[in-house]
PDB file of C-alpha atoms in Angstrom:
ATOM      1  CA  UNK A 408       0.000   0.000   0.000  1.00  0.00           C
ATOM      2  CA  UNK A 409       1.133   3.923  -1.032  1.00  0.00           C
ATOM      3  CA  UNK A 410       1.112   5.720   2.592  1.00  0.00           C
ATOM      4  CA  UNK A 411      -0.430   8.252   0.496  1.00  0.00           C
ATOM      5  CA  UNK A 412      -3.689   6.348   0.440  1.00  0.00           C
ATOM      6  CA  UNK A 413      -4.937   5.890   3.813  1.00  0.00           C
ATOM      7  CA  UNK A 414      -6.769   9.155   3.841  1.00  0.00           C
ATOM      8  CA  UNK A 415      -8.572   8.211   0.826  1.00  0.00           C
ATOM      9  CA  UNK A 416      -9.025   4.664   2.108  1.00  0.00           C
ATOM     10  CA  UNK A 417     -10.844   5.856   5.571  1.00  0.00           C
ATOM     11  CA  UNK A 418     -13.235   8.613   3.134  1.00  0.00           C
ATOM     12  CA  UNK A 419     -14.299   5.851   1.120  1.00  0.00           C
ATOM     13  CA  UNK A 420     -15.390   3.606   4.235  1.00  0.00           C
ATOM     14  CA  UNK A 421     -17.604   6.629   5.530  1.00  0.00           C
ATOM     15  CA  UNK A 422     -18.944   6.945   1.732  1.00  0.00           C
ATOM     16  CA  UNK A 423     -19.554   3.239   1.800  1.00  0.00           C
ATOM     17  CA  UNK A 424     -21.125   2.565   5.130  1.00  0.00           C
ATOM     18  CA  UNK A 425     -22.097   5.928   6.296  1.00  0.00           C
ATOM     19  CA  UNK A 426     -23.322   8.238   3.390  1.00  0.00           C
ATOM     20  CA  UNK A 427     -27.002   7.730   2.060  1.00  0.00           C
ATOM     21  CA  UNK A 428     -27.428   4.720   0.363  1.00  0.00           C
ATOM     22  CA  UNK A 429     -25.720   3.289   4.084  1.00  0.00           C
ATOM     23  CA  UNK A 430     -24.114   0.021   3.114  1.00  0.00           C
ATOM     24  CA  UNK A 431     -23.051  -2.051   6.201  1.00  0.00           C
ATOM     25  CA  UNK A 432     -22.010  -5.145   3.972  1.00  0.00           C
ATOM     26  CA  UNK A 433     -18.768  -2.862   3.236  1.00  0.00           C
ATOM     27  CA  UNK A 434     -17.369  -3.145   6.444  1.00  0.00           C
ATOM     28  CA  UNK A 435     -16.827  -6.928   5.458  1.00  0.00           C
ATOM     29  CA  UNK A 436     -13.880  -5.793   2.671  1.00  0.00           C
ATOM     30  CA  UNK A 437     -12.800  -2.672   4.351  1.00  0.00           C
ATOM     31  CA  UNK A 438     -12.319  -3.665   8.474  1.00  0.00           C
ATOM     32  CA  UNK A 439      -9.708  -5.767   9.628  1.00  0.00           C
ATOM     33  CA  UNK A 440     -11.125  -9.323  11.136  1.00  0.00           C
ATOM     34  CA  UNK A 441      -9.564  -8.416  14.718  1.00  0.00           C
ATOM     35  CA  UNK A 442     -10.883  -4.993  14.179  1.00  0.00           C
ATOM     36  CA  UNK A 443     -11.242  -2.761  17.655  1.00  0.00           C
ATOM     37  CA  UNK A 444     -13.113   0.361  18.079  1.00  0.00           C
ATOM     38  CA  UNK A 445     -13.416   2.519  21.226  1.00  0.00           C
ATOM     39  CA  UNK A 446     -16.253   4.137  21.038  1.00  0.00           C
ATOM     40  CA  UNK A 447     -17.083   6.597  23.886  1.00  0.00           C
ATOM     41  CA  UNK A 448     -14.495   4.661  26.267  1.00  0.00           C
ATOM     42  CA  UNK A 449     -16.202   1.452  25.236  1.00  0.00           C
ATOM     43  CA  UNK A 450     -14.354  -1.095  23.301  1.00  0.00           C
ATOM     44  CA  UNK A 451     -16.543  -2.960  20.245  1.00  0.00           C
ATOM     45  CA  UNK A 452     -14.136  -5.708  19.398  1.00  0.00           C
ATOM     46  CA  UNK A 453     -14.058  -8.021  15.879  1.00  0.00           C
ATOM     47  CA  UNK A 454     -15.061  -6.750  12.503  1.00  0.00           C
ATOM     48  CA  UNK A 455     -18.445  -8.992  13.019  1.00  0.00           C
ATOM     49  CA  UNK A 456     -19.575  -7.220  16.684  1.00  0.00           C
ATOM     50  CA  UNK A 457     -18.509  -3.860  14.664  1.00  0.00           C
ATOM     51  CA  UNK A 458     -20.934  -4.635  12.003  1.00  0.00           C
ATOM     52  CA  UNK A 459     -23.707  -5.420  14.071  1.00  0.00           C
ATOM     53  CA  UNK A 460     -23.217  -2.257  16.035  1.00  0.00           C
ATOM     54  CA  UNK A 461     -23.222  -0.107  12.877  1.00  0.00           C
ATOM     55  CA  UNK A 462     -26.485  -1.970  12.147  1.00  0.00           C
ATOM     56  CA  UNK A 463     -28.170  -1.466  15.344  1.00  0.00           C
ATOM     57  CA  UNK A 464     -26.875   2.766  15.052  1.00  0.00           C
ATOM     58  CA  UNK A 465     -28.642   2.637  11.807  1.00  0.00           C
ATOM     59  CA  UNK A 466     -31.877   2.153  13.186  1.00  0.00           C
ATOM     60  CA  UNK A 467     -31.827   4.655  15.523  1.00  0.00           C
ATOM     61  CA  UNK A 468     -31.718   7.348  13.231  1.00  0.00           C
ATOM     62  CA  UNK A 469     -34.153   8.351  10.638  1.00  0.00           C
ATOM     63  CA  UNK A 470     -33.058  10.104   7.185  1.00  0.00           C
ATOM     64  CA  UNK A 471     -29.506   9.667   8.227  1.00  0.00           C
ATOM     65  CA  UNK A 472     -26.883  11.546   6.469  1.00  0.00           C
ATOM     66  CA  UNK A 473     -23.092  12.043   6.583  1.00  0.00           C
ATOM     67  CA  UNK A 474     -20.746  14.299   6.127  1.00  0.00           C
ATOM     68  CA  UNK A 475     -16.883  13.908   5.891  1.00  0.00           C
ATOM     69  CA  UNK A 476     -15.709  17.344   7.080  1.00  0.00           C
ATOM     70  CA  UNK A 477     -11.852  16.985   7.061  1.00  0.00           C
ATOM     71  CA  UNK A 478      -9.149  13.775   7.213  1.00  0.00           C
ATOM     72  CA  UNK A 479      -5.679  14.092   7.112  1.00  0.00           C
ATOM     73  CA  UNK A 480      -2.813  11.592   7.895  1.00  0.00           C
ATOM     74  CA  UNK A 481       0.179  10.798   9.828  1.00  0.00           C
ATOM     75  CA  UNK A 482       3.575  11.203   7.914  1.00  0.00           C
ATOM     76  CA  UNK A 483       3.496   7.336   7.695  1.00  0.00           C
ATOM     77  CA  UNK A 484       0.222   7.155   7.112  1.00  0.00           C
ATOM     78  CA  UNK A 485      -0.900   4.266   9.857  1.00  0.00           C
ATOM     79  CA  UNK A 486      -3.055   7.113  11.126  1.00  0.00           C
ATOM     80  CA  UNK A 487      -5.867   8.759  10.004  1.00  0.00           C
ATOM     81  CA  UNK A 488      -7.637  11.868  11.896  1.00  0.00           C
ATOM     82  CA  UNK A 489     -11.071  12.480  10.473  1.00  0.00           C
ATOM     83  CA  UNK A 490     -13.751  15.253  11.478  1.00  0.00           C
ATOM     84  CA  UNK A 491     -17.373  14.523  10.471  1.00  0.00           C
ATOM     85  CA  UNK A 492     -21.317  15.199  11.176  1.00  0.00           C
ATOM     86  CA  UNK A 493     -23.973  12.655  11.351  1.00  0.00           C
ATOM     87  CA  UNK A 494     -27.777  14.171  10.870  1.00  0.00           C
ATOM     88  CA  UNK A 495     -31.287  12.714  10.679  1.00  0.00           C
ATOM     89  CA  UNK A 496     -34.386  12.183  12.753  1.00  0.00           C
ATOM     90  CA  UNK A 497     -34.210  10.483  16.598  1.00  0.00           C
ATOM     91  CA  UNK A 498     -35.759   7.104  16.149  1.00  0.00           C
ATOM     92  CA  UNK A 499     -34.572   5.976  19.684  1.00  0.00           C
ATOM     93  CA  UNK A 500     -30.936   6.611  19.750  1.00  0.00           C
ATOM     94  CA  UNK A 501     -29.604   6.849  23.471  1.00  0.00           C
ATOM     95  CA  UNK A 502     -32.466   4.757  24.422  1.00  0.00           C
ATOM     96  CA  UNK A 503     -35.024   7.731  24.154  1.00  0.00           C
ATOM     97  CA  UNK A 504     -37.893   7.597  22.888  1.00  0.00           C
ATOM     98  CA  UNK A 505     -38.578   7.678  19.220  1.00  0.00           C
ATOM     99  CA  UNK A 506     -40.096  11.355  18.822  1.00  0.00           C
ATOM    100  CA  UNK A 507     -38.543  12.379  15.650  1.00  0.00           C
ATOM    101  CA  UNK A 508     -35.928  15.316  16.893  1.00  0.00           C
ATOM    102  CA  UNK A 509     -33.675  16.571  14.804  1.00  0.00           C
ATOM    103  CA  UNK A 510     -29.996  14.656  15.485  1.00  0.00           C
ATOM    104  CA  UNK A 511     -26.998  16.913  14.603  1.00  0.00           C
ATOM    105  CA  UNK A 512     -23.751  14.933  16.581  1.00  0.00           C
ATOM    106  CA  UNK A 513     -19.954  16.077  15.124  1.00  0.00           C
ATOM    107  CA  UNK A 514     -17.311  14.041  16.126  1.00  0.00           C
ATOM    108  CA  UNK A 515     -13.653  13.071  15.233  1.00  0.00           C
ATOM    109  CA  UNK A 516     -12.011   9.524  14.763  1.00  0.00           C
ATOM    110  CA  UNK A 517      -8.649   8.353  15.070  1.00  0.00           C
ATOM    111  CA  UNK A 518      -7.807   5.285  12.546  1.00  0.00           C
ATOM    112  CA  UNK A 519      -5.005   2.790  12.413  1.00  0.00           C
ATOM    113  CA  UNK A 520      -4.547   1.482   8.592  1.00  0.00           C
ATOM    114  CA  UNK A 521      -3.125  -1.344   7.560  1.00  0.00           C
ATOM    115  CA  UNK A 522       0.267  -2.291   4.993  1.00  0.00           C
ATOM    116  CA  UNK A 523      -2.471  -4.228   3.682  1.00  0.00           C
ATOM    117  CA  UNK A 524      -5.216  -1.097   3.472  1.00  0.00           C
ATOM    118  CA  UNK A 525      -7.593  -2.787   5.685  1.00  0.00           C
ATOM    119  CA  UNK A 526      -8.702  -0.531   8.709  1.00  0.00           C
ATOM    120  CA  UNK A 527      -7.194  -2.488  11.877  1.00  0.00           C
ATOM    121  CA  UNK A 528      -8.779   0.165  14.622  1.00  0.00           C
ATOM    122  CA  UNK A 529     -10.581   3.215  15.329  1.00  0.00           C
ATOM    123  CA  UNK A 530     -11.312   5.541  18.336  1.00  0.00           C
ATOM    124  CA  UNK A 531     -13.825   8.013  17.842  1.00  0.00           C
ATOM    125  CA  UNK A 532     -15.357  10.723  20.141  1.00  0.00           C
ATOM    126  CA  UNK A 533     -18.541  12.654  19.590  1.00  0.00           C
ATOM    127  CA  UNK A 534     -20.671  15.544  21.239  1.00  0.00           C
ATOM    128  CA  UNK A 535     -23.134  12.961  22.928  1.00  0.00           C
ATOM    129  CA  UNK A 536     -24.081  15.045  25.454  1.00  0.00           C
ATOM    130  CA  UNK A 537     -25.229  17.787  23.317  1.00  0.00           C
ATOM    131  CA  UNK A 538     -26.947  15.363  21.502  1.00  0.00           C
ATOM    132  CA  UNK A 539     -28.535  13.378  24.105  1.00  0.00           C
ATOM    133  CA  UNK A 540     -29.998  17.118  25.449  1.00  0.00           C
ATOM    134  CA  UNK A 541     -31.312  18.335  22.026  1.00  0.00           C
ATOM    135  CA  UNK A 542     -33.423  15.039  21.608  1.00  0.00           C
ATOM    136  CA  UNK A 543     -34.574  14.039  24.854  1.00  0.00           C
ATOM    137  CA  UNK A 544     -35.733  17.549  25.508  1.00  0.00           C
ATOM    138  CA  UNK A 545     -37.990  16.913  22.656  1.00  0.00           C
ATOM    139  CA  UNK A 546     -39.803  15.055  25.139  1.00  0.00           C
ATOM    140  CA  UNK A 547     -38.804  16.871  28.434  1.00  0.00           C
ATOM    141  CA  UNK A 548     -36.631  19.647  29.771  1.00  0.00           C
ATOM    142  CA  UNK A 549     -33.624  18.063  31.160  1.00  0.00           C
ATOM    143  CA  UNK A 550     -31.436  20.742  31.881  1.00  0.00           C
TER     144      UNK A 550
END
């Protein structure tokens, strides 16, 4: 694998499983088997239990839609920073109810790459508290 590449391989993963049509079947050629993802301090390990969790997200929000913002790499290019925003319609993500708010979370990712251009791990870290507020005080004031 070109270094150079890594950047374009962790864009096309968001525009494969992410972007509107979402396409979770892509993780299966693009994630490492052994693949690890901390997510909010939480650790989702193998490429399958990442799948599934990227399946279960999905159904949470309504007319989902993402948006790559900015990636860049390491000098090596085994890491990949990425800056992004997810939108759509609450459909009972964060275990609220399913009232229809309007989602708007930003976050960034970290990403290890691969000699062999599969993505190996990923940390990511979003503005869930924000988000949490905005859509359960759809329902109630919480703050």
């Amino acid at each position: 694998m070109i270094r150079q590449e890594s950047v374009a391989i962790v864009e096309r993963f968001w525009a494969e499983v992410w972007q509107s049509p979402q396409n979770p079947e892509a993780i299966d050629h693009m994630v490492a088997e052994d693949f690890v993802i901390t997510s909010g301090g939480n650790d989702i390990v193998s490429r399958a239990a990442f799948k599934a969790w990227v399946i279960k997200f999905g159904t949470k929000v309504d007319d989902m839609d993402f948006e790559i913002i900015e990636s860049f790499q390491s000098a090596d290019g085994r890491r990949v920073a990425s800056r992004w925003r997810l939108t759509g319609r609450n459909n009972g993500l964060m275990g609220t109810e399913p009232n229809g708010a309007p989602i708007n979370m930003v976050g960034t990712a970290i990403w290890e790459v691969g000699d062999d251009g599969l993505l190996r791990r990923n940390w990511v870290e979003r503005n869930a508290w924000e988000v949490f507020g905005s859509i359960a005080a759809a329902d109630r004031n919480i703050f």
